[in-house]
Amino acid sequence: MPGTVLLLAASPVGKGCLVDAASVLPVLAAVAPAVLSGTDTANVVELADPLEPQAVLTRLRAAAAAPGPLTVYVAGQLQLDRRQRLPHLALARTTPATVRYTALPWHWIREELRLRPSGATTLLLDLHADHETWQWLRTNPLDSGRNNAVYGRIAPPPSRRTVATPSYMRGVATILRSGHRPSPDQLHQQALARTAADGAGGGAMAGADLVLTAPGPLAGDPHAVIAAAVQAGRHADADALAARHERAAAHAYGPASEDALHWREVRADLAMFAGDPVRSCRAWLTVAEFRLGAGQPPEAPAVEAAVDRAHHQWGQIRDAGRARELGAALAVLRSRVPGRREGALDHVQRELSRLQTQG
């Protein structure tokens, strides 16, 4: 099965730039697609200094939907938004004051990749953090998803008036240009050795990098079993297994617990994969209502994600009666959770008005 490769290099334009992320893309692009992916053939998508987080999300979503192995190479810098203090991948237009609206929330990457099959997704990361984010990372691990193999490093801020180089990713690219692709773990170790030899790639001090080494889920992980069922087209079996885990979590920890809500979210995604937008939309609405009812703020990432996904699935519903019913509930939620896209509530209200004219 052909693989998919996503090459993403991004950093702000101007004085906020910590790393010349895009400088590594020509070296990566010179590697044969099959070597980048570790498969016989591969499709490569390259994003160099993208401007809009939604455009990156669209490409990421398409890559995540590909059935074969997926390898994501990311070079760039991390910054926290001032409102929620959550990590974002800074894009070309990002400034410290506009992170929430101009950068890619890191949890979007985790969310888009979470239901891919076990062992099918590998992330190779070369990230630099500003001072505030570096302090945050001391007590908060960067969550890239439980189903993904993650390798790489996060470097501290470079010296003042210095723009760092993505030396870890350059090491990865140099190794792969030989035409031989070692295992991800071997590739990671070899790239780290090259980075150390280069003097930590422009970090504040040699050896200060945070090293990322997560080989992925163990065999037998229920998410892997569910993903395999989806891949085989056994959607009812996948939902039944997720439902059992949801019931067990609700019994053990309560229906509004993170464990129970996680499995409800999995079932919402499974409904989408099964081509049932009504069930998916309804499930996402329920998740959002549970989270708000538990006291989570409207701008919490999990709340925003639930409402955004409900909105997307609502747009796929072709039955006017069901669309009116769920649209009314979505409009109420959108008034509380406007999300990051401008005009989301206006869009729901316009569509509801149009549906009303259809009788």
PDB file of N, CA and C in Angstrom, residues 24-25 88 125 138 162 164 188-189 209 220 229 232-234 248 259 266-267 281 284 292 294 314 346 356 358:
ATOM      1  N   VAL A  24      15.292  23.510   5.754  1.00  0.00           N
ATOM      2  CA  VAL A  24      15.514  22.076   5.674  1.00  0.00           C
ATOM      3  C   VAL A  24      14.690  21.420   4.565  1.00  0.00           C
ATOM      4  N   LEU A  25      13.692  22.122   4.039  1.00  0.00           N
ATOM      5  CA  LEU A  25      12.811  21.499   3.056  1.00  0.00           C
ATOM      6  C   LEU A  25      13.527  21.078   1.771  1.00  0.00           C
ATOM      7  N   HIS A  88       1.202  25.902  20.356  1.00  0.00           N
ATOM      8  CA  HIS A  88       0.819  26.056  18.954  1.00  0.00           C
ATOM      9  C   HIS A  88       2.084  26.011  18.103  1.00  0.00           C
ATOM     10  N   LEU A 125       9.967  15.190  14.601  1.00  0.00           N
ATOM     11  CA  LEU A 125       9.779  16.583  14.985  1.00  0.00           C
ATOM     12  C   LEU A 125      11.108  17.250  15.316  1.00  0.00           C
ATOM     13  N   ARG A 138       8.571  22.263  30.895  1.00  0.00           N
ATOM     14  CA  ARG A 138       9.221  21.623  32.039  1.00  0.00           C
ATOM     15  C   ARG A 138       8.231  20.799  32.863  1.00  0.00           C
ATOM     16  N   THR A 162      19.823  35.543  17.357  1.00  0.00           N
ATOM     17  CA  THR A 162      20.297  34.373  16.617  1.00  0.00           C
ATOM     18  C   THR A 162      19.097  33.587  16.102  1.00  0.00           C
ATOM     19  N   ALA A 164      18.131  29.949  14.873  1.00  0.00           N
ATOM     20  CA  ALA A 164      18.665  28.590  14.923  1.00  0.00           C
ATOM     21  C   ALA A 164      18.410  27.853  13.611  1.00  0.00           C
ATOM     22  N   HIS A 188      16.320   8.055  14.385  1.00  0.00           N
ATOM     23  CA  HIS A 188      16.276   9.047  15.461  1.00  0.00           C
ATOM     24  C   HIS A 188      17.618   9.119  16.196  1.00  0.00           C
ATOM     25  N   GLN A 189      18.145   7.984  16.564  1.00  0.00           N
ATOM     26  CA  GLN A 189      19.412   7.955  17.304  1.00  0.00           C
ATOM     27  C   GLN A 189      20.559   8.507  16.468  1.00  0.00           C
ATOM     28  N   ASP A 209      18.443  19.977  24.852  1.00  0.00           N
ATOM     29  CA  ASP A 209      17.209  19.641  24.147  1.00  0.00           C
ATOM     30  C   ASP A 209      16.359  18.640  24.920  1.00  0.00           C
ATOM     31  N   GLY A 220      -2.438  -4.975  20.923  1.00  0.00           N
ATOM     32  CA  GLY A 220      -3.602  -5.255  21.746  1.00  0.00           C
ATOM     33  C   GLY A 220      -4.298  -4.022  22.272  1.00  0.00           C
ATOM     34  N   ALA A 229     -10.706  -2.735  12.637  1.00  0.00           N
ATOM     35  CA  ALA A 229     -12.082  -3.058  12.236  1.00  0.00           C
ATOM     36  C   ALA A 229     -12.609  -2.034  11.240  1.00  0.00           C
ATOM     37  N   ALA A 232     -11.209  -2.607   7.867  1.00  0.00           N
ATOM     38  CA  ALA A 232     -11.818  -3.770   7.217  1.00  0.00           C
ATOM     39  C   ALA A 232     -13.280  -3.541   6.866  1.00  0.00           C
ATOM     40  N   GLY A 233     -13.809  -2.360   7.179  1.00  0.00           N
ATOM     41  CA  GLY A 233     -15.205  -2.063   6.872  1.00  0.00           C
ATOM     42  C   GLY A 233     -16.195  -2.618   7.874  1.00  0.00           C
ATOM     43  N   ARG A 234     -15.706  -3.116   9.024  1.00  0.00           N
ATOM     44  CA  ARG A 234     -16.600  -3.687  10.051  1.00  0.00           C
ATOM     45  C   ARG A 234     -16.976  -2.586  11.050  1.00  0.00           C
ATOM     46  N   ALA A 248     -18.042   0.775  30.361  1.00  0.00           N
ATOM     47  CA  ALA A 248     -17.161   0.419  31.474  1.00  0.00           C
ATOM     48  C   ALA A 248     -16.579   1.672  32.131  1.00  0.00           C
ATOM     49  N   ASP A 259     -12.430   9.593  30.771  1.00  0.00           N
ATOM     50  CA  ASP A 259     -12.382   8.275  30.135  1.00  0.00           C
ATOM     51  C   ASP A 259     -13.662   7.992  29.351  1.00  0.00           C
ATOM     52  N   VAL A 266     -14.642   8.771  20.458  1.00  0.00           N
ATOM     53  CA  VAL A 266     -14.260   7.722  19.509  1.00  0.00           C
ATOM     54  C   VAL A 266     -15.483   7.253  18.728  1.00  0.00           C
ATOM     55  N   ARG A 267     -16.602   7.073  19.420  1.00  0.00           N
ATOM     56  CA  ARG A 267     -17.816   6.609  18.736  1.00  0.00           C
ATOM     57  C   ARG A 267     -18.352   7.672  17.762  1.00  0.00           C
ATOM     58  N   CYS A 281     -22.903  13.799  14.441  1.00  0.00           N
ATOM     59  CA  CYS A 281     -23.211  15.146  14.908  1.00  0.00           C
ATOM     60  C   CYS A 281     -23.848  15.101  16.295  1.00  0.00           C
ATOM     61  N   TRP A 284     -21.244  14.332  18.974  1.00  0.00           N
ATOM     62  CA  TRP A 284     -20.357  15.465  19.274  1.00  0.00           C
ATOM     63  C   TRP A 284     -21.087  16.543  20.065  1.00  0.00           C
ATOM     64  N   LEU A 292     -19.254  21.167  28.903  1.00  0.00           N
ATOM     65  CA  LEU A 292     -19.695  22.458  29.438  1.00  0.00           C
ATOM     66  C   LEU A 292     -20.396  22.267  30.776  1.00  0.00           C
ATOM     67  N   ALA A 294     -19.800  20.081  32.915  1.00  0.00           N
ATOM     68  CA  ALA A 294     -18.818  19.745  33.942  1.00  0.00           C
ATOM     69  C   ALA A 294     -17.980  20.948  34.345  1.00  0.00           C
ATOM     70  N   TRP A 314     -22.751  18.199  10.810  1.00  0.00           N
ATOM     71  CA  TRP A 314     -24.080  18.743  10.509  1.00  0.00           C
ATOM     72  C   TRP A 314     -24.154  19.171   9.046  1.00  0.00           C
ATOM     73  N   ASP A 346     -23.106  32.607  12.529  1.00  0.00           N
ATOM     74  CA  ASP A 346     -23.874  33.164  11.404  1.00  0.00           C
ATOM     75  C   ASP A 346     -24.138  32.088  10.351  1.00  0.00           C
ATOM     76  N   GLN A 356     -35.610  26.063   6.856  1.00  0.00           N
ATOM     77  CA  GLN A 356     -36.995  26.359   7.216  1.00  0.00           C
ATOM     78  C   GLN A 356     -37.844  26.607   5.968  1.00  0.00           C
ATOM     79  N   GLN A 358     -37.572  25.110   3.250  1.00  0.00           N
ATOM     80  CA  GLN A 358     -37.806  23.865   2.546  1.00  0.00           C
ATOM     81  C   GLN A 358     -38.993  23.085   3.112  1.00  0.00           C
TER      82      GLN A 358
END
